[in-house]
CSV table of C-alpha atoms in Angstrom, one decimal:
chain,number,residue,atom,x,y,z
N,11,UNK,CA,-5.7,-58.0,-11.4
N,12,UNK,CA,-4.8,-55.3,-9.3
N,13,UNK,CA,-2.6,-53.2,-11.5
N,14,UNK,CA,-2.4,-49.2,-10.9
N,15,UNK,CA,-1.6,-46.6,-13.0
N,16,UNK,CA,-0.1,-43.1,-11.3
N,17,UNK,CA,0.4,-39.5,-12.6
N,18,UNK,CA,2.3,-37.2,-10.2
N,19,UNK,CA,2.0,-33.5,-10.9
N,20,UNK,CA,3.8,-30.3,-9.8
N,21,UNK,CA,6.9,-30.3,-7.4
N,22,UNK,CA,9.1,-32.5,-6.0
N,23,UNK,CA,8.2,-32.3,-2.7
N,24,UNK,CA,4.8,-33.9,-4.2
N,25,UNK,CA,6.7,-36.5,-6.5
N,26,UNK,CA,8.4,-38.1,-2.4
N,27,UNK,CA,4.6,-38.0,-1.5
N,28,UNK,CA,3.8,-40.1,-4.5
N,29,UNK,CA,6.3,-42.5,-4.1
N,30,UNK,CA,5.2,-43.3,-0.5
N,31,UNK,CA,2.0,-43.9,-2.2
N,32,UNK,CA,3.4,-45.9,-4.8
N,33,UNK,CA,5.4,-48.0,-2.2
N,34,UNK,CA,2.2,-48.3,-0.1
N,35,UNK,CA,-0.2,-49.8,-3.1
N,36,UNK,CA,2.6,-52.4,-3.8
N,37,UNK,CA,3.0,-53.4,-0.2
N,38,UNK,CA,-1.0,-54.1,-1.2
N,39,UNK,CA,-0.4,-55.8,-3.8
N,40,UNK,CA,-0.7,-53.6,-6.8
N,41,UNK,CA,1.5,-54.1,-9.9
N,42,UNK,CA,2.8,-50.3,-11.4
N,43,UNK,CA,1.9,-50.4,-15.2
N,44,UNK,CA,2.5,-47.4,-17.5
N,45,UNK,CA,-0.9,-47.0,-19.7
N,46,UNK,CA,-3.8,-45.6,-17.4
N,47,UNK,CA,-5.8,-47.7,-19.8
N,48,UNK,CA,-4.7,-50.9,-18.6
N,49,UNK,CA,-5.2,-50.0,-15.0
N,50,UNK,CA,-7.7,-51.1,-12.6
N,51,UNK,CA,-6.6,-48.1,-10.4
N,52,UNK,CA,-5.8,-44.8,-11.5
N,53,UNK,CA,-4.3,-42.3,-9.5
N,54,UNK,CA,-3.9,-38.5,-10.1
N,55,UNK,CA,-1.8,-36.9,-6.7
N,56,UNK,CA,-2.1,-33.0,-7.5
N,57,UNK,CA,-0.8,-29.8,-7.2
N,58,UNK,CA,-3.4,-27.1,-6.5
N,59,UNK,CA,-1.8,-24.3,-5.2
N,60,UNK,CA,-1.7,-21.9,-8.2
N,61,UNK,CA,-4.7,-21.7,-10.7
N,62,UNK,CA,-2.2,-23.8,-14.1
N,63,UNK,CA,-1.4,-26.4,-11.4
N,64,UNK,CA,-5.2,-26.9,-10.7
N,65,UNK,CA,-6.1,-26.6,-14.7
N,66,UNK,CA,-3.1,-29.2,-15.5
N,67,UNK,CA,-4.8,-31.2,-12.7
N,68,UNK,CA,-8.4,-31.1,-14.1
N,69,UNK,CA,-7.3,-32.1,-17.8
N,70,UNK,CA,-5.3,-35.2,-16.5
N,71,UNK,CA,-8.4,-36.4,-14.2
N,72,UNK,CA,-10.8,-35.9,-17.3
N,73,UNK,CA,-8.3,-37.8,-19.9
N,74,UNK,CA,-8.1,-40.8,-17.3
N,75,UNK,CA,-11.6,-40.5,-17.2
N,76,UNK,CA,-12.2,-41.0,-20.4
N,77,UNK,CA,-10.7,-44.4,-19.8
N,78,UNK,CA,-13.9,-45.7,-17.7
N,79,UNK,CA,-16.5,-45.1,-20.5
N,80,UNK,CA,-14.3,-48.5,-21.9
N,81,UNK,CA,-14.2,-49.9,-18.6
N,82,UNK,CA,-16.3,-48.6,-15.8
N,83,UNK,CA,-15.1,-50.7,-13.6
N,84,UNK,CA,-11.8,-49.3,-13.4
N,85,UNK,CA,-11.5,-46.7,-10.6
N,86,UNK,CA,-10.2,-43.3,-10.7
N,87,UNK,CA,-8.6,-41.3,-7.5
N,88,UNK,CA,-7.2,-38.0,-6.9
N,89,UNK,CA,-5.1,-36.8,-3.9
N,90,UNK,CA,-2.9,-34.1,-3.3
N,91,UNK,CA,-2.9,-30.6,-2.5
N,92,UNK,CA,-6.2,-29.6,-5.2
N,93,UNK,CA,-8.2,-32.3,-2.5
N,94,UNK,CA,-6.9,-30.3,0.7
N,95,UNK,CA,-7.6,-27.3,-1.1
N,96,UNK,CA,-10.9,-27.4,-2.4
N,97,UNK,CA,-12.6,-30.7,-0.3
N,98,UNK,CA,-15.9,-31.6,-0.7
N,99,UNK,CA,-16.9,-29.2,-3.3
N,100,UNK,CA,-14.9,-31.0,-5.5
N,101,UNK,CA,-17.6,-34.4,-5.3
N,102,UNK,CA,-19.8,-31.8,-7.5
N,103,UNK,CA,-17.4,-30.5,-9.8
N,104,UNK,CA,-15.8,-33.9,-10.9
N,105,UNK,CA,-18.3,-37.2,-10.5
N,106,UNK,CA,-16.4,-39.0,-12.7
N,107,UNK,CA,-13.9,-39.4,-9.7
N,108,UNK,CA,-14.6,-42.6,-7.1
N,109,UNK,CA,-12.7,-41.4,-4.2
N,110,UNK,CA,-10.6,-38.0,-2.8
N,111,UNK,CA,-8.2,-38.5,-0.6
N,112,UNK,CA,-6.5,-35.5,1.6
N,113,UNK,CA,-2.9,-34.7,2.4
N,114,UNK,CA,-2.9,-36.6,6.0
N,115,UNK,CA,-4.4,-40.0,4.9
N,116,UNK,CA,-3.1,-40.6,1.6
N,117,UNK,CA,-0.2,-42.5,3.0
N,118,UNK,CA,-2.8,-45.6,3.8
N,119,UNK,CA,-4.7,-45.0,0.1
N,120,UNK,CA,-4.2,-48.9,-1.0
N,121,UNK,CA,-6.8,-49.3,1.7
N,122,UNK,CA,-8.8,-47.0,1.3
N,123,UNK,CA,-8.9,-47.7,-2.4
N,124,UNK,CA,-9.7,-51.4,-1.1
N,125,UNK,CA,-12.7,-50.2,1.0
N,126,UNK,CA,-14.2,-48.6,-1.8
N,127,UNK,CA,-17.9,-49.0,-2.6
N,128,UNK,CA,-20.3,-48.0,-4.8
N,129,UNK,CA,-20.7,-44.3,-3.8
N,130,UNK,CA,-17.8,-41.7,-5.0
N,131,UNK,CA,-16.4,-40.4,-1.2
N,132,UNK,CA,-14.0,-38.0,0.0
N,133,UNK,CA,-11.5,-38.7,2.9
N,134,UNK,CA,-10.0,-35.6,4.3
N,135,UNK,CA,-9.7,-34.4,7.8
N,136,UNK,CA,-10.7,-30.9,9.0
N,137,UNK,CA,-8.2,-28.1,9.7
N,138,UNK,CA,-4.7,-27.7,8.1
N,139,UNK,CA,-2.6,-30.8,7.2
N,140,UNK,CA,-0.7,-32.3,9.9
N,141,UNK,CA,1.1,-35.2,8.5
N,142,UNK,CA,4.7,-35.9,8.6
N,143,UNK,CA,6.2,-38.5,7.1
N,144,UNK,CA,9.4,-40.7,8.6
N,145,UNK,CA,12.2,-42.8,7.2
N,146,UNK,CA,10.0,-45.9,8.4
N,147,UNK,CA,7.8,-45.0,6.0
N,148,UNK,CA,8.0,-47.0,2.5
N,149,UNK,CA,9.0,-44.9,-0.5
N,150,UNK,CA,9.2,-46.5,-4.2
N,151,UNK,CA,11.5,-43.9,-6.1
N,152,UNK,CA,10.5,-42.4,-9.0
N,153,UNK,CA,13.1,-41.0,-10.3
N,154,UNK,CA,16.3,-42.8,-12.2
N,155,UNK,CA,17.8,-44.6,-9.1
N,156,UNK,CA,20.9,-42.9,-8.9
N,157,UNK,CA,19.3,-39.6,-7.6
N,158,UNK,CA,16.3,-38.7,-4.8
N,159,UNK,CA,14.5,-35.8,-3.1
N,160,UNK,CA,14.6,-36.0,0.8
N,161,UNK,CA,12.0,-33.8,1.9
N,162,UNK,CA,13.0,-32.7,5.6
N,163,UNK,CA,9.7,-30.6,6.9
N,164,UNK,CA,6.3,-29.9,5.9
N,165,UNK,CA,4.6,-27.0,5.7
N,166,UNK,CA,5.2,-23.4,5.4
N,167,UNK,CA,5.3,-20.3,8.4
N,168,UNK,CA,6.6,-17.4,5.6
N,169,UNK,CA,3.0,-16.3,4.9
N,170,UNK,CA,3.5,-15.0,1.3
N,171,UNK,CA,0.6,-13.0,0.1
N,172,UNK,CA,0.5,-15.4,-3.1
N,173,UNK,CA,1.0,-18.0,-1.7
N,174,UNK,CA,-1.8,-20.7,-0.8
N,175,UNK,CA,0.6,-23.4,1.0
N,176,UNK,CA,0.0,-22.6,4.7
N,177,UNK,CA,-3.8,-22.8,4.3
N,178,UNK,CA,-3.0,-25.9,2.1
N,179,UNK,CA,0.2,-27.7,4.0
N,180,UNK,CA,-0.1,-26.3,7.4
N,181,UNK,CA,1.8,-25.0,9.6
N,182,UNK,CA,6.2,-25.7,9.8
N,183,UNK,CA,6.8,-29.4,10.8
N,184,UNK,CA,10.6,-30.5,10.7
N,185,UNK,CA,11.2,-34.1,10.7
N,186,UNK,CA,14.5,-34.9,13.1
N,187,UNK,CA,17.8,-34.9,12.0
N,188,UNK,CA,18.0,-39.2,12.9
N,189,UNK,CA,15.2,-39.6,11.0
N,190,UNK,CA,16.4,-37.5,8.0
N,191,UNK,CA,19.6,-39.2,8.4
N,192,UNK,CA,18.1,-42.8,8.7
N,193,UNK,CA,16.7,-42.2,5.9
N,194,UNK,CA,19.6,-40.4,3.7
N,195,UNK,CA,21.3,-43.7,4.9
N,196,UNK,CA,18.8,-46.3,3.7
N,197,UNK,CA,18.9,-44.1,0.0
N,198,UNK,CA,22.7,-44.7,-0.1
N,199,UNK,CA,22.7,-48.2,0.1
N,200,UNK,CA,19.7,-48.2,-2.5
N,201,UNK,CA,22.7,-46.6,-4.9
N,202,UNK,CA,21.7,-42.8,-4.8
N,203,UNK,CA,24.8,-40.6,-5.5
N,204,UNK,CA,22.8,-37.4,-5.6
N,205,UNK,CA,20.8,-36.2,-3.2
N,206,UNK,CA,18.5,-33.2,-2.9
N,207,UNK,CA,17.4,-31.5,0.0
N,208,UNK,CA,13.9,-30.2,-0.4
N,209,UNK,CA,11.3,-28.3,1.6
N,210,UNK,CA,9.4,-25.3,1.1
N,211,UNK,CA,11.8,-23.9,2.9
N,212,UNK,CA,15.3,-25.5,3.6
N,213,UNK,CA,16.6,-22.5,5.7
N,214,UNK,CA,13.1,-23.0,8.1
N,215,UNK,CA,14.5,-26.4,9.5
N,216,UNK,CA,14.1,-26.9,12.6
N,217,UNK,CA,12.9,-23.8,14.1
N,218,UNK,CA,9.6,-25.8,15.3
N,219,UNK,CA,11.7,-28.6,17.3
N,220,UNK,CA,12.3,-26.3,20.2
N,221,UNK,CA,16.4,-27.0,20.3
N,222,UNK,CA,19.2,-25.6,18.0
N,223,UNK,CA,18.7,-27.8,15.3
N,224,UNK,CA,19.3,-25.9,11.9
N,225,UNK,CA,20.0,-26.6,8.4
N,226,UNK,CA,23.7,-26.3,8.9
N,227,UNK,CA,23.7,-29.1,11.8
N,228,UNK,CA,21.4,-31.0,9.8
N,229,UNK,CA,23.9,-31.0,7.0
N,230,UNK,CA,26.7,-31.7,9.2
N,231,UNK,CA,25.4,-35.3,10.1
N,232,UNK,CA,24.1,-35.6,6.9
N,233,UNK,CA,27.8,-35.1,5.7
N,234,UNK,CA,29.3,-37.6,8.2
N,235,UNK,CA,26.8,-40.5,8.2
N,236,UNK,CA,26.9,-40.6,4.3
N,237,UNK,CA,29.3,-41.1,2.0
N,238,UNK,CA,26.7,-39.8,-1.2
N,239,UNK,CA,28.9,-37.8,-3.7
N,240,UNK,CA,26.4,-35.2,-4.0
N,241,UNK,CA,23.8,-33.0,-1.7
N,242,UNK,CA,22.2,-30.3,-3.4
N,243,UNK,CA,20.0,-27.9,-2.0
N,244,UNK,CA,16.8,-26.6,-3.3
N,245,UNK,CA,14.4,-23.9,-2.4
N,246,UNK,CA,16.2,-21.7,0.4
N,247,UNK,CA,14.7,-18.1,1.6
N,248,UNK,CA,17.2,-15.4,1.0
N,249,UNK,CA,17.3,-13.8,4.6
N,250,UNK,CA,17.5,-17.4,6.2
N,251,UNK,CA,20.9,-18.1,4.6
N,252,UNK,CA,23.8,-17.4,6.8
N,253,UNK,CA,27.5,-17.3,6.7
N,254,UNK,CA,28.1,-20.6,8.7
N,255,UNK,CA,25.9,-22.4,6.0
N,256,UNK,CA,27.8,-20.7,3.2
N,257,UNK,CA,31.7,-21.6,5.3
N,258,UNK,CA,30.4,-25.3,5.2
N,259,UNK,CA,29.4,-25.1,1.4
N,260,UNK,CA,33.2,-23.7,0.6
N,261,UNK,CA,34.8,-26.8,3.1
N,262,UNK,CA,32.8,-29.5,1.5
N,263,UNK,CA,32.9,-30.7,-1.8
N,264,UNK,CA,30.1,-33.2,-1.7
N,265,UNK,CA,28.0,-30.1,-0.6
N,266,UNK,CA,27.4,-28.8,-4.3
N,267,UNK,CA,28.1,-25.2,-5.1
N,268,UNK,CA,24.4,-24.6,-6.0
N,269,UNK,CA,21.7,-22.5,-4.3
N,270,UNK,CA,18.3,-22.0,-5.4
N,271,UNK,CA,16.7,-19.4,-3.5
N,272,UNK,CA,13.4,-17.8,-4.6
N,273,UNK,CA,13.8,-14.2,-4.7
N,274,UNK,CA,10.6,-13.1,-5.8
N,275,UNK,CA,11.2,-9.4,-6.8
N,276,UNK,CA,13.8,-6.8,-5.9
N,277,UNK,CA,11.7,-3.8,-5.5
N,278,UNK,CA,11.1,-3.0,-1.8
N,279,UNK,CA,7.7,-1.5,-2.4
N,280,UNK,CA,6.9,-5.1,-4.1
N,281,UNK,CA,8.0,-7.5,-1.7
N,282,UNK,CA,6.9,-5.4,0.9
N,283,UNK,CA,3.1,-5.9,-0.7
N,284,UNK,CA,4.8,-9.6,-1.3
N,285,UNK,CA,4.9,-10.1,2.6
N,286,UNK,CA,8.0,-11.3,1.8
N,287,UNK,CA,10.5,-10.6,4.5
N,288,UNK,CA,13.6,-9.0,3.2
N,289,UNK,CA,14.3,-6.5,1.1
N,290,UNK,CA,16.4,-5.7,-1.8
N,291,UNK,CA,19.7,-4.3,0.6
N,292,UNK,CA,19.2,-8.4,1.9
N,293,UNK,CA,19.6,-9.5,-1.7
N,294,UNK,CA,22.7,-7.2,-3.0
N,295,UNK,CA,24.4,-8.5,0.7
N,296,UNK,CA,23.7,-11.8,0.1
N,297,UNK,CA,24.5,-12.0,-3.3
N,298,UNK,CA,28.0,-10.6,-2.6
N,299,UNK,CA,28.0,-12.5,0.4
N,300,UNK,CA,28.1,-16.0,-1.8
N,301,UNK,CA,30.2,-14.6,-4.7
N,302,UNK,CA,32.4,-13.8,-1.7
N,303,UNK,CA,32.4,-17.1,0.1
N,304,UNK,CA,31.8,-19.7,-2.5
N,305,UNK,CA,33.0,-18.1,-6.0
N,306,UNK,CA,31.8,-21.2,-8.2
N,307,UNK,CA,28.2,-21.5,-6.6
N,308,UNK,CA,25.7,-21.6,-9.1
N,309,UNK,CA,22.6,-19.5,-7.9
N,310,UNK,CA,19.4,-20.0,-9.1
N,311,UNK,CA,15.9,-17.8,-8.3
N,312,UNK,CA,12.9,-17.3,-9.5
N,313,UNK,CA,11.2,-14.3,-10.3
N,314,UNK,CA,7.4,-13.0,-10.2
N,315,UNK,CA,6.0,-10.6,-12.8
N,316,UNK,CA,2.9,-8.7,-12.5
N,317,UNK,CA,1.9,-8.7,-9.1
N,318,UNK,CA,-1.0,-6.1,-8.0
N,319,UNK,CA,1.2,-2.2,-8.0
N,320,UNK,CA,4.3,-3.6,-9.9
N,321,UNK,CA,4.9,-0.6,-12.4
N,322,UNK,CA,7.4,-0.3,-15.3
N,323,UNK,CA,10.1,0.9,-12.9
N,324,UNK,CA,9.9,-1.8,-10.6
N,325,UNK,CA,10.7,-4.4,-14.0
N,326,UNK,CA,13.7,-1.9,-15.1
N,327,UNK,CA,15.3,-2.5,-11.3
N,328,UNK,CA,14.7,-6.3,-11.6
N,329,UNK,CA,16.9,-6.2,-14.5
N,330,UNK,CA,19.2,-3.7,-13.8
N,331,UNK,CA,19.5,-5.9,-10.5
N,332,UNK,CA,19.8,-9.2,-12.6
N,333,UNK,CA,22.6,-7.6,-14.7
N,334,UNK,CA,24.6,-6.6,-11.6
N,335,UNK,CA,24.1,-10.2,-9.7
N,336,UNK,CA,24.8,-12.2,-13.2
N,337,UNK,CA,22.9,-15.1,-11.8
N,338,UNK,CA,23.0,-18.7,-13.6
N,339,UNK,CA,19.6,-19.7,-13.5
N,340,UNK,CA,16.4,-17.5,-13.6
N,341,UNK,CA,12.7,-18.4,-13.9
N,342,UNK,CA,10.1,-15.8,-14.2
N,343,UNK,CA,6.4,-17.0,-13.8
N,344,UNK,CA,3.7,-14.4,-14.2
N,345,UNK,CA,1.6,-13.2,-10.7
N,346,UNK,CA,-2.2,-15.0,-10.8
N,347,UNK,CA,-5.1,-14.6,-8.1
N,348,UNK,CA,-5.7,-17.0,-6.1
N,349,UNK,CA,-9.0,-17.2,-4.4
N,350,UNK,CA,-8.3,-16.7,-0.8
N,351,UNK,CA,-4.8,-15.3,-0.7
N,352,UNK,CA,-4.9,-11.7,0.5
N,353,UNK,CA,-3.0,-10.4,-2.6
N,354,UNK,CA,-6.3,-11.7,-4.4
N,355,UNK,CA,-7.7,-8.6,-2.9
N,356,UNK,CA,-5.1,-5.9,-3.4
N,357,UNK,CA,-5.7,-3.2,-6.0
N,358,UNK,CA,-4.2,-2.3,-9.1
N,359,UNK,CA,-4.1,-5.2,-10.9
N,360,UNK,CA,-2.3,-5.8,-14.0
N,361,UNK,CA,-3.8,-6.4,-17.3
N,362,UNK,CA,-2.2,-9.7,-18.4
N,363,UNK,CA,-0.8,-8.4,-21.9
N,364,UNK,CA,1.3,-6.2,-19.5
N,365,UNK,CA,2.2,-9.2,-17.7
N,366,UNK,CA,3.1,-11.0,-20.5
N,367,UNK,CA,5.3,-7.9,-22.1
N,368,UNK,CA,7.1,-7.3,-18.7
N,369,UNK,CA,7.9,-11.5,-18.7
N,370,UNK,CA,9.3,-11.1,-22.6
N,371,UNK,CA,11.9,-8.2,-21.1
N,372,UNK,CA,13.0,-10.0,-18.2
N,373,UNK,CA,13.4,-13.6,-20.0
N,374,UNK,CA,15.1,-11.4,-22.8
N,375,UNK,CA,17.5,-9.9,-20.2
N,376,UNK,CA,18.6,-13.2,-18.4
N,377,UNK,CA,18.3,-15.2,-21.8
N,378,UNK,CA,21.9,-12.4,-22.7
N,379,UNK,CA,23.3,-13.0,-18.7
N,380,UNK,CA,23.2,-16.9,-18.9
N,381,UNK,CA,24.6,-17.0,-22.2
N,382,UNK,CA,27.5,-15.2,-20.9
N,383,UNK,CA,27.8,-17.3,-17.6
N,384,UNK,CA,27.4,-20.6,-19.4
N,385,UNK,CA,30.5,-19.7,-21.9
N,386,UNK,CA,32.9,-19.8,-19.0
N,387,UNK,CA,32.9,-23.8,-18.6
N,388,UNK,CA,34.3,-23.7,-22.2
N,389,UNK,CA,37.6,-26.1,-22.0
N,390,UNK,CA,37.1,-27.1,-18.3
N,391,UNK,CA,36.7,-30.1,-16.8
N,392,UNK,CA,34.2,-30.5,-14.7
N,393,UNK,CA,32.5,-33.4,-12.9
N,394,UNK,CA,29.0,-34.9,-14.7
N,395,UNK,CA,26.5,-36.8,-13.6
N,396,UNK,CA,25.6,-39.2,-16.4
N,397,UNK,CA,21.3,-39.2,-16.5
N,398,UNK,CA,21.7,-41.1,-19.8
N,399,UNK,CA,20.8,-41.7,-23.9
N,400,UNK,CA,19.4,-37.9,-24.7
N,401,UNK,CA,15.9,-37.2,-25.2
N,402,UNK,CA,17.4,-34.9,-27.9
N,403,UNK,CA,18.9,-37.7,-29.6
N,404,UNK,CA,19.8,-41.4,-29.4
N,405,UNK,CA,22.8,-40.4,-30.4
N,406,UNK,CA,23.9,-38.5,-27.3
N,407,UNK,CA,24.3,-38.9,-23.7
N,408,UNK,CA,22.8,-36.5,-21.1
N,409,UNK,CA,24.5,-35.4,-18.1
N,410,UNK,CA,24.5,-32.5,-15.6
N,411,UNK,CA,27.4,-30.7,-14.0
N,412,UNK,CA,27.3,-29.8,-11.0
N,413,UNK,CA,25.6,-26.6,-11.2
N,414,UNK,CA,22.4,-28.0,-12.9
N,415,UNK,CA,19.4,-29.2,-10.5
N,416,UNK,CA,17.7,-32.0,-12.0
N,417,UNK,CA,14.4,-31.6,-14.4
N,418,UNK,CA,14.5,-27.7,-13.7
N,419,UNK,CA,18.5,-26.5,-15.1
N,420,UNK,CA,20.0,-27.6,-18.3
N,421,UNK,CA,22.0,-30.1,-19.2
N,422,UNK,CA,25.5,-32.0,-20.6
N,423,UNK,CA,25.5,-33.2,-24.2
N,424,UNK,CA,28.0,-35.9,-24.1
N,425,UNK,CA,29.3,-36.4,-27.8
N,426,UNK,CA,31.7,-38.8,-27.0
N,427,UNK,CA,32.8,-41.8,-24.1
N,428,UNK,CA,32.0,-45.1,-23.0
N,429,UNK,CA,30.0,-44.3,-19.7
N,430,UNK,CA,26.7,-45.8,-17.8
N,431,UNK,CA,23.9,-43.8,-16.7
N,432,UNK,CA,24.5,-42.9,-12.6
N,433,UNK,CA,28.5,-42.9,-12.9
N,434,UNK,CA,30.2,-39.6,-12.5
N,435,UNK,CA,32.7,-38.8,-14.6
N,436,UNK,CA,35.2,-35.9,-15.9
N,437,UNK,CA,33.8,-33.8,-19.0
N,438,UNK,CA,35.8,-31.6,-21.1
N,439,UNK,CA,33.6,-28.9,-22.0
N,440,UNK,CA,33.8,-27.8,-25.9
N,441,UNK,CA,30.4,-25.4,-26.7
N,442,UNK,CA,27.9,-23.8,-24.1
N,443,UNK,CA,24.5,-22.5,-25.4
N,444,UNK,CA,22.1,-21.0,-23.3
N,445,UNK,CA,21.0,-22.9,-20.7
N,446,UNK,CA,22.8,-26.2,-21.9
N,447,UNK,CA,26.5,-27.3,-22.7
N,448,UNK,CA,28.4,-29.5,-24.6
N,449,UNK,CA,31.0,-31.9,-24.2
N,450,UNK,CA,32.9,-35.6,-24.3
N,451,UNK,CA,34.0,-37.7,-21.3
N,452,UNK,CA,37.4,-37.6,-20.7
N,453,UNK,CA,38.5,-41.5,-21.0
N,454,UNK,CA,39.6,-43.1,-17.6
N,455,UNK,CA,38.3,-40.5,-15.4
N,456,UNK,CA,36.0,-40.9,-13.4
N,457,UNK,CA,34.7,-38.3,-10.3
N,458,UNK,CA,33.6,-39.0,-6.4
């Protein structure tokens, strides 16, 4: 039987790529089942652009492996960024594997999983990645079918010393704004009610297409050709966000008050060596700017600790800087090498019990500002998507409000209400923890 088994790692700009896999192996044929043992085809797509990402993968190809010493006739395949990455050398370094497949061709994998012979192969093409996918392209979602990603480029220009995605992803590729909104369309009628904008770089968009296309025209026709409740956008950089995007954000409803835009650091002398292209004046202006303009946006960051020079100093302004911004969200990740990025080779490296220390204080210090931020919604009512039962508890139901992305923010624990999972509904808000909240569905009431 032709039956497949899949494991998507990392982001969700990865998870849309696996879903136009998974569409394409049941257009072949294939039937999805959910126990790699059962599988005649097993298929790890990969994140590889930061050394845990390429561990995780590793471990999940060598569990699934373990699979074939039952059954060597099953077949095992990995895509995804590690492939593009790392290419043939990979053949050596994992046998058990019967075919790699690169970032441009895995869109046609059912066939080249059809073609396979006896001999483990590698498809990839040379250079950076060029594909770019369109609305005509399948996609079976993966996630509950209420919500879905919409990835509208490809690819990366910003050049961050850490980062590996240019030499992984290529260069900037934005998809047109009738495709994205074909496509937005077709996800509607499939039942979608939130939406989330995704790229590695939302505020990018469109500067490749050689016309004034940006995010804020994109979002326009986005807002007119859909009726979807909510858009959400993920993964914006901080100078890119201007005051006409922020204007539309406080006019439209359905254009959720919730920015997540990586920050990085706050020391000049840090993102400076970050090549990141800002400083920390940008961030104070722009995080009046939205307090300003939108009042109930949510903002999100992340934060890197650790990097090649930081000193103590630099840490005691990123919280002194958090403290003054009270933002909602914060994650803090801990600065690796990565072979080939030219931060790799700066100097001054820090010893990673330092790194770990310095991640304690800031985690500690946000852990206090969320706790505070999160008490507000105490006795309002406020809109909730319903996800479902809890994973907590079959007792409770899980929502998110609208200032919680999906699998990265917390949640709604709904004591109490008759509701189905996708419905949006009013939710009196009795206790807020940390990073999640309480609360019970207001009978009869039901939102967008």
């Amino acid at each position: 039987m032709k039956t497949l088994y899949m494991v998507s790692l990392g982001c969700p700009k990865n998870l849309v790529d696996s879903e136009v896999m998974l569409a394409d192996f049941e257009q072949a044929g294939y039937t999805v089942v959910q126990d790699g043992e059962q599988a005649a085809v097993m298929v790890v797509n990969t994140c590889g652009f930061i050394r845990p990402a390429v561990e995780e993968a590793i471990d999940t190809i060598l569990e699934l492996a373990a699979f074939k010493e039952i059954n060597p006739d099953q077949r095992l395949v990995v895509t995804g960024c590690m492939v593009q990455r790392y290419g043939a050398e990979l053949i050596a370094e994992l046998p058990e594997v019967d075919l790699f497949v690169g970032l441009d061709d895995f869109p046609r994998i059912s066939e080249l999983v059809d073609g396979l012979g006896a001999t483990p192969r590698i498809v990839t093409r040379p250079g950076l990645a060029s594909y770019l996918m369109d609305h005509r392209v399948g996609r079976r979602i993966a996630t509950p079918p209420f919500r879905a990603y919409l990835k509208i480029t490809e690819g990366c220009d910003n050049r961050c010393a850490y980062c590996m995605i240019p030499s992984i992803r290529g260069r900037l590729r934005s998809r047109t704004i009738a495709d994205l909104t074909a496509e937005a369309i077709r996800l509607e009628q499939a039942g979608v009610r939130e939406l989330s904008l995704i790229a590695q770089d939302l505020t990018a968009y469109g500067r490749d297409l050689g016309q004034p296309k940006t995010l804020t025209c994109l979002l326009r026709e986005l807002l007119a050709k859909t009726s979807i409740p909510w858009v959400r956008l993920l993964y914006l950089y901080p100078s890119g966000i201007t005051d006409e995007l922020l204007d539309l954000m406080a006019r439209q409803p359905r254009l959720l008050p919730y920015l997540d835009i990586p920050f990085q650091h706050v020391s000049d002398r840090m993102l400076a060596a970050m090549n990141r292209h800002y400083r920390h004046g940008v961030l104070d202006d722009l995080a009046r700017r939205i307090r300003t303009q939108v009042p109930t946006c949510a903002i999100r960051t992340t934060m890197l600790v650790g990097f090649p020079g930081e000193t103590d100093d630099d840490v005691t302004e990123l919280i002194d800087s958090l403290h003054a911004w009270q933002l909602d969200h914060v994650g803090v990740f801990q600065y690796q090498d990565e072979d080939g990025s030219p931060a790799a080779q700066l100097p001054d490296k820090v010893a990673d019990e330092e790194k770990e220390s310095r991640y304690q204080r800031v985690m500690a210090a946000q852990a206090l500002i969320s706790e505070q931020r999160q008490r507000r919604y105490v006795g309002r009512l406020e809109p909730v998507l319903i996800e479902g039962v809890s994973e907590e508890s079959d007792l409770l139901l899980e929502g998110r409000t609208r200032f919680q992305a999906p699998e990265i923010d917390g949640c709604v624990y709904i004591t109490s209400g008759q509701v189905n999972p996708g419905d949006i509904v009013m939710v009196r808000i009795t206790e807020a923890h940390t990073y999640d909240l309480v609360g019970e569905v207001i009978d009869g009431q039901e939102d967008g």
